[in-house]
Structure formats: structure tokens, C-alpha cells
CSV table of C-alpha atoms in Angstrom, one decimal:
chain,number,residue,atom,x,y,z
A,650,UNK,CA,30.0,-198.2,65.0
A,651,UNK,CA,28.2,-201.4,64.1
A,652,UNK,CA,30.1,-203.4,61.5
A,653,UNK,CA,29.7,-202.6,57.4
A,654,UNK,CA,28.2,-206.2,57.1
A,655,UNK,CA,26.1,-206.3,60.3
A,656,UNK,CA,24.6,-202.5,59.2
A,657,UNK,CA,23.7,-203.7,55.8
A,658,UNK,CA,21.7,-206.6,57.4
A,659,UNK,CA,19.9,-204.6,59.6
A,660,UNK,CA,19.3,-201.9,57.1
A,661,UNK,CA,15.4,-201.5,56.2
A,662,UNK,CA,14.5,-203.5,59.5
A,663,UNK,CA,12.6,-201.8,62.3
A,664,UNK,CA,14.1,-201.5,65.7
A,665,UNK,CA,11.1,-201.3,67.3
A,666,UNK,CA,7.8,-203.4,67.3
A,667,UNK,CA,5.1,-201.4,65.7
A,668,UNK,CA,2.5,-200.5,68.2
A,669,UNK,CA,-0.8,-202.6,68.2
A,670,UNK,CA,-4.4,-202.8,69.5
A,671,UNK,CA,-2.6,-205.8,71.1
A,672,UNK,CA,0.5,-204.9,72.5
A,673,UNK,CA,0.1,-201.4,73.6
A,674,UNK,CA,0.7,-200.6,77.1
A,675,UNK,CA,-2.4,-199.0,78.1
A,676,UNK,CA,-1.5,-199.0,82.0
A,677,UNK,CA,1.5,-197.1,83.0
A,678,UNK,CA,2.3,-196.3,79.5
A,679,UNK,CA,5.4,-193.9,80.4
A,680,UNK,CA,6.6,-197.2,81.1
A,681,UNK,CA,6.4,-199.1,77.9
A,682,UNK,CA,9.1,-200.1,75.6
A,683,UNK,CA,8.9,-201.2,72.2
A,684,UNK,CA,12.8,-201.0,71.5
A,685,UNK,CA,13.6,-204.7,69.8
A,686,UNK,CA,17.4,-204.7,71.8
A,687,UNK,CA,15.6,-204.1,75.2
A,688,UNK,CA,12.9,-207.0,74.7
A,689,UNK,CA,15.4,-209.2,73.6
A,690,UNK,CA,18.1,-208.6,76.1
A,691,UNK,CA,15.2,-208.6,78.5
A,692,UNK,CA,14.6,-212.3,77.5
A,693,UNK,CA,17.9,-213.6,77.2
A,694,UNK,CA,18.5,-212.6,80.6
A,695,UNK,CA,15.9,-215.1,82.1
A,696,UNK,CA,16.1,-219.0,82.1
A,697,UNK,CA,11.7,-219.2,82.5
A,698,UNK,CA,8.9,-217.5,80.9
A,699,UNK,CA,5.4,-218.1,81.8
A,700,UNK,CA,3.3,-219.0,79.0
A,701,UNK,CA,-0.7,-218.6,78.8
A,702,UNK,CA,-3.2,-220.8,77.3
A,703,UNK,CA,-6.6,-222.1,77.3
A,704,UNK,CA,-8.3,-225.7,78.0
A,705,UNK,CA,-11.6,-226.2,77.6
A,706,UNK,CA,-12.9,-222.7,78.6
A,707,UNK,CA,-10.3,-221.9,81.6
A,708,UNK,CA,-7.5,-219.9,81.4
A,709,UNK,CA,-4.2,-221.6,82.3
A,710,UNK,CA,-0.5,-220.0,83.2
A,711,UNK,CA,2.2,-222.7,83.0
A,712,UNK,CA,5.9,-221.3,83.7
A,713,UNK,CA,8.8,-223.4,81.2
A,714,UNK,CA,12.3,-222.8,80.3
A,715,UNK,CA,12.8,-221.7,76.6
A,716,UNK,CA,15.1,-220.2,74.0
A,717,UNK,CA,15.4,-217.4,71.8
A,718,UNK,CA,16.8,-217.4,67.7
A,719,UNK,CA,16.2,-214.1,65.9
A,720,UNK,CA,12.2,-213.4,66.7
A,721,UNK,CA,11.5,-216.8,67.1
A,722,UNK,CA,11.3,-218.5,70.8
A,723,UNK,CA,11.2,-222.0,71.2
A,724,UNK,CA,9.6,-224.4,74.2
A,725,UNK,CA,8.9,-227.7,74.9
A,726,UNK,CA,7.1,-230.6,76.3
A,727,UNK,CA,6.2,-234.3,75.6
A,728,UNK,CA,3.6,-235.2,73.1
A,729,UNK,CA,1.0,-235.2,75.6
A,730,UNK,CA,1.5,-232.0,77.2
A,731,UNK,CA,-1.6,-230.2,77.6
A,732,UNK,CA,0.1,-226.8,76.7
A,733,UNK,CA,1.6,-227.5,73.9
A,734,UNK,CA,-1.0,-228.8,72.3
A,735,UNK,CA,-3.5,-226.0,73.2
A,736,UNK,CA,-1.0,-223.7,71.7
A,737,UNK,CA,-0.7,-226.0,68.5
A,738,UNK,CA,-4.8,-225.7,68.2
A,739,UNK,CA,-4.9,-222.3,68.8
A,740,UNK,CA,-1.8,-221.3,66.7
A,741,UNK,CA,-1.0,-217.8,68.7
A,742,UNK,CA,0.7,-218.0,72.0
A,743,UNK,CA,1.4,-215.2,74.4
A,744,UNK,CA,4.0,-215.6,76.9
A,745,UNK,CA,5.8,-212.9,79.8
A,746,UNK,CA,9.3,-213.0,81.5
A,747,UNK,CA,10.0,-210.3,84.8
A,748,UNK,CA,13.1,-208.9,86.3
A,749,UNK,CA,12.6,-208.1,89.5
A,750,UNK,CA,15.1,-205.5,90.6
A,751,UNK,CA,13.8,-203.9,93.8
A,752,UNK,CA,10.7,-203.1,96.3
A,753,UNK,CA,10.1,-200.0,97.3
A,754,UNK,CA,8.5,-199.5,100.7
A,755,UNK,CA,6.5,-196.2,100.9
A,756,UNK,CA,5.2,-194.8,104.3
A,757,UNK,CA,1.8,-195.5,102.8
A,758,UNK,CA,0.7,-198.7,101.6
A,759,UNK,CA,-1.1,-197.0,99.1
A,760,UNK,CA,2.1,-196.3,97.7
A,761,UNK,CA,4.7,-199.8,97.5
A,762,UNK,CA,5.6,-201.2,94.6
A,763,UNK,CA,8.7,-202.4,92.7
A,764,UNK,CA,10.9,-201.5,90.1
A,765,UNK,CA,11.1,-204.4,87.3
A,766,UNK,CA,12.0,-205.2,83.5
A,767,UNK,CA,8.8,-206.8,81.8
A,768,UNK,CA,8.3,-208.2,78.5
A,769,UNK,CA,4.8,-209.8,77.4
A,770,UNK,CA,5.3,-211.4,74.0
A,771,UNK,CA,2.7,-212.2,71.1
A,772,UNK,CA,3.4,-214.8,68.2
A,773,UNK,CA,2.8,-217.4,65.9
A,774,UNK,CA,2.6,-220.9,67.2
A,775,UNK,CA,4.3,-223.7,64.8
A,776,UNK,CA,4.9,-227.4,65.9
A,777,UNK,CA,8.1,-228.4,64.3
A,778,UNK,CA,7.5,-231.8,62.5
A,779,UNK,CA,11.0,-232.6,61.2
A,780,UNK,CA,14.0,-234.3,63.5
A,781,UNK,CA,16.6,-231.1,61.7
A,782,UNK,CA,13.7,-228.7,63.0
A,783,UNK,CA,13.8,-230.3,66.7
A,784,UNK,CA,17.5,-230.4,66.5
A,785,UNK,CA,17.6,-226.7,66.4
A,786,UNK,CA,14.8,-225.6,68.7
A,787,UNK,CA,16.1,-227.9,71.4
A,788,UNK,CA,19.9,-226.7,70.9
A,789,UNK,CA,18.4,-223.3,71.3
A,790,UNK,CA,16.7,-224.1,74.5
A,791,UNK,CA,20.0,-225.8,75.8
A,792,UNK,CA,22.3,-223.0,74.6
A,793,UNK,CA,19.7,-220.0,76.4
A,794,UNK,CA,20.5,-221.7,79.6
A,795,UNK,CA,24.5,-222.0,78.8
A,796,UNK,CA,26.2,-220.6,76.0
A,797,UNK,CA,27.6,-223.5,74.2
A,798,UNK,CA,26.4,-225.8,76.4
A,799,UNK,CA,24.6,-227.9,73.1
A,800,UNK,CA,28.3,-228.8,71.8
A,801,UNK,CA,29.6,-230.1,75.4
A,802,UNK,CA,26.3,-232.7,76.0
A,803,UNK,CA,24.8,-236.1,74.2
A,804,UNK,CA,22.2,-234.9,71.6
A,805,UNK,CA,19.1,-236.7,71.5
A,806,UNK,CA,18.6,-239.8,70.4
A,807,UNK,CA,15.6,-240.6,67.7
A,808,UNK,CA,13.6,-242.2,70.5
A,809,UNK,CA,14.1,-239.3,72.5
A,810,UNK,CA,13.5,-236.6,69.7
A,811,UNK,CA,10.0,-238.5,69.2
A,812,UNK,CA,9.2,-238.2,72.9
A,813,UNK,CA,9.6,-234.5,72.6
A,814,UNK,CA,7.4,-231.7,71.1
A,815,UNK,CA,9.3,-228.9,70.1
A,816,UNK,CA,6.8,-225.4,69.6
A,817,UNK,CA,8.5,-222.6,67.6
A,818,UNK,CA,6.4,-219.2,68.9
A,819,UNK,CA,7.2,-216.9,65.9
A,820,UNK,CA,7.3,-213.5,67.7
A,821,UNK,CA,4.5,-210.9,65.7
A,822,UNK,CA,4.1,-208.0,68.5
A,823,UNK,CA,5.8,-207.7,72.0
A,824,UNK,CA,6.3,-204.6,74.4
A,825,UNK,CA,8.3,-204.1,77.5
A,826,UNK,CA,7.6,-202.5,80.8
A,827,UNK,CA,10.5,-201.0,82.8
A,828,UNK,CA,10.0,-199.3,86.3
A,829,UNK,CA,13.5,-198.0,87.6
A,830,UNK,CA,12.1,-194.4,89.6
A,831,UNK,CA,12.6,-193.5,93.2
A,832,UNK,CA,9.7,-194.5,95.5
A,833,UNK,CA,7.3,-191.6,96.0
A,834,UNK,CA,5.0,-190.9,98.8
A,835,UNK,CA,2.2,-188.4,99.0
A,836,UNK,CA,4.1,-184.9,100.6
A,837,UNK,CA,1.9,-185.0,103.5
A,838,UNK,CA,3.2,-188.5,104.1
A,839,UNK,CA,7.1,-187.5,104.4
A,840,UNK,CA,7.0,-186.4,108.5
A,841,UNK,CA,5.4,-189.5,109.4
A,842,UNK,CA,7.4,-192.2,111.4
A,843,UNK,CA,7.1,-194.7,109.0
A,844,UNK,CA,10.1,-195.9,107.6
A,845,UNK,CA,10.6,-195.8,104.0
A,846,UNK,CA,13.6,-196.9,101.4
A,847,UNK,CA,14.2,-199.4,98.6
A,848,UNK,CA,15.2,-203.0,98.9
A,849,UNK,CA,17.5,-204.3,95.6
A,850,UNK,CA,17.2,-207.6,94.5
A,851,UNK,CA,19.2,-209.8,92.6
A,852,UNK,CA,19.2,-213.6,91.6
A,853,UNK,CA,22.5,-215.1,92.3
A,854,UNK,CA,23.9,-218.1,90.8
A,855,UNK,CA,26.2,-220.3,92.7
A,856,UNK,CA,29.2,-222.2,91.6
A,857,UNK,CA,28.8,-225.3,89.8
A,858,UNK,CA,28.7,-228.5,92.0
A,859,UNK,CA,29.8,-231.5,90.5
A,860,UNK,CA,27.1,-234.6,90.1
A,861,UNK,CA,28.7,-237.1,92.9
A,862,UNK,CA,28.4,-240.0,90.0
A,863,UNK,CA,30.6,-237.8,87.8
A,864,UNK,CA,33.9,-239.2,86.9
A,865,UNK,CA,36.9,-238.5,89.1
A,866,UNK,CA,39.1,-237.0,86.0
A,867,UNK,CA,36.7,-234.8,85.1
A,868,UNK,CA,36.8,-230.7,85.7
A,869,UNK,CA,34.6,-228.2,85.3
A,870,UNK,CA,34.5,-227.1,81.8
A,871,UNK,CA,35.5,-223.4,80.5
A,872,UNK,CA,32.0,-223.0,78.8
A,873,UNK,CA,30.2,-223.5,82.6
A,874,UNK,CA,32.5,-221.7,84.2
A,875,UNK,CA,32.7,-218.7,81.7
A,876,UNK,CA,29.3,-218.8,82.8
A,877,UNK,CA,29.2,-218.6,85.9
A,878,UNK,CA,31.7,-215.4,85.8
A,879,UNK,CA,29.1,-214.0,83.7
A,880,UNK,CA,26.5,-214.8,86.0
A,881,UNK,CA,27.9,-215.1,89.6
A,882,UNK,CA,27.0,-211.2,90.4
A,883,UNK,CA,23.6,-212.0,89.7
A,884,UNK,CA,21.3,-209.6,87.7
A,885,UNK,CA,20.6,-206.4,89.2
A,886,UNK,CA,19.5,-202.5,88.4
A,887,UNK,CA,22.3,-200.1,88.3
């Protein structure tokens, strides 16, 4: 049972995000997920999401690291980014992260395809103004790529904090997509002498190599490797 404090904050909020117009699966919706704790996990589990935008009439896809507080996500980029400031003039942003988990070759090619964890997000674009508001986006960004790594680095200096444009995407609507069924072929298909099976994938992260202009009495710290524990099996379907 969730704590008495933790149940009280929660109590009154959805655990879903209401279906929209805009974030209803339409394709495949058997897949579809709305379950907040899914999306979320879903997006702490990747360092890159890829975020959409629009210049001058063309649509534009640019992939960048990010963070997540709550139902906010923050990015980044230096005052002349091109993204950032479409996003900023357009004030909505929609961005998407995948999971990869597996291929599944069918005897027919109609047939292949993959299972996966997807989450396309919808939200409010703010451009945070204040140093405090940068402070906190970036050590969210920092953090979403190692736990406590914020507390264990140099924070930014003032020039560097003006060199930096820090976007807070206030999450309005999202959805997730999860395909985790056994490959199916059509039953005509299943004498043929075409091979057929699934193929896992994973992401593995190595161990932690040392910069070569690192100081000699220096180890690895417990937050990186705590990390990599968590993260050296990669991520994977069960």
C-alpha cells in the first residue's frame, strides 16, 4: 500500500490522461495506453526524445536529450537554436520516445514487425527567463541521464546560463503504444519453409571509462556506478 501522505497527494488526481481528439490512438488502438505511471516510466527509461517542429512551412524532427519533473519535461539548446525558438513561437510542442524490444520475422513479409513501448507527448511550451528557473530545468536534464549526477558536477556559470535556452514543455495530453504479442502469420503461411521467430533487443550500457586527463586519485563515484548496476542489463521485454 502507497504511503498515508503520498495517497493523500494523489487523491483527486487522474491516473490516466483523459482521451482527446489529439491524443487518441486511432491506429492499433488495442495498443494504446493512457495510464500516467506507464508514460512516465516509459520516458524515464530513455536518455533522447525526438521533438517535432515547424520552420517556415516544413516540418522538422530534431532528436535531444531531456528531463522529466512531475508533467513537465525540459530541453535545451543555445539561444539561436532553430527549435527552440519555433517551439517558443508556437507555444505547443509535441515530442515521442521508443523502446525497441524485439523484431518479429514472419514467413510473410506482409507480416514483420516489432514489439515496442511508445509514448507521443502533447504540451505547453514555456521559455524559462529566470537563472533559478534554468537552474532547475538543466539539473533535471542532468539528473534524467544520472541520478544525482547534478550534485557530483560544476553548475553553470552566469555566462554559461545566458548561453543556454532552457524550454519547459508542460505536458497537456500524451498516450502510449505497447506491442509485446507473439508474431503471427496467416495459417496458410505456417508449412512454408521460411523461417520465422523473434529477435530481442536491448540497449546495453558499458562500464564507465575514465576521461585519460582525469586525475590519478580519483575513482569512479557510487552515484555512476549505482548506475551502471541499474543499467548494465540493458532495457529489455520480459
Amino acid at each position: 500500500m502507497l504511503p498515508l501522505t503520498l495517497r493523500r497527494q494523489m487523491k483527486g488526481r487522474p491516473m490516466s490522461y483523459e482521451k482527446t481528439e489529439l491524443n487518441t490512438v486511432k491506429r492499433g488502438g488495442h495498443k494504446a495506453r493512457y495510464d500516467k505511471t506507464l508514460i512516465h516510466e516509459i520516458l524515464d527509461a530513455v536518455e533522447v526524445c525526438h521533438v517535432a517542429f515547424n520552420i517556415e512551412g516544413r516540418a522538422q524532427v530534431q532528436p535531444v536529450n531531456f528531463g522529466r519533473s512531475g508533467e513537465t519535461l525540459y530541453i535545451h539548446g543555445s539561444p539561436k537554436n532553430r527549435m527552440t525558438r519555433a517551439l517558443i513561437e508556437s507555444g505547443e510542442a509535441c515530442l515521442s520516445v521508443m523502446i525497441l524490444d524485439s523484431m518479429k520475422l514472419t514467413r510473410s513479409a506482409f507480416h514483420h514487425s516489432v514489439n515496442f513501448r511508445s509514448v507521443v507527448v502533447f504540451g505547453r511550451v514555456e521559455e524559462l527567463k529566470s537563472d533559478e528557473q534554468k537552474v532547475e530545468g538543466l539539473k533535471t536534464i542532468i539528473n534524467h541521464f544520472v541520478p544525482g549526477r547534478w550534485e557530483h558536477c560544476r553548475p553553470p556559470t552566469k555566462k554559461e546560463l545566458k548561453a543556454t535556452r532552457v524550454i519547459a514543455i508542460h505536458i497537456e495530453s500524451a498516450s502510449a503504444k505497447v506491442a509485446d504479442g507473439a508474431l503471427v502469420d496467416d495459417s496458410a503461411d505456417y508449412e512454408s519453409a521460411c523461417w520465422a521467430g523473434v529477435i530481442p533487443v536491448k540497449t546495453v550500457y558499458g562500464f564507465p571509462v575514465a576521461d585519460e586527463k582525469l586525475r590519478e586519485d580519483m575513482e569512479i563515484p557510487a552515484h555512476v556506478l549505482d548506475w551502471y548496476e541499474n543499467k548494465k542489463s540493458g532495457i529489455i521485454s520480459d
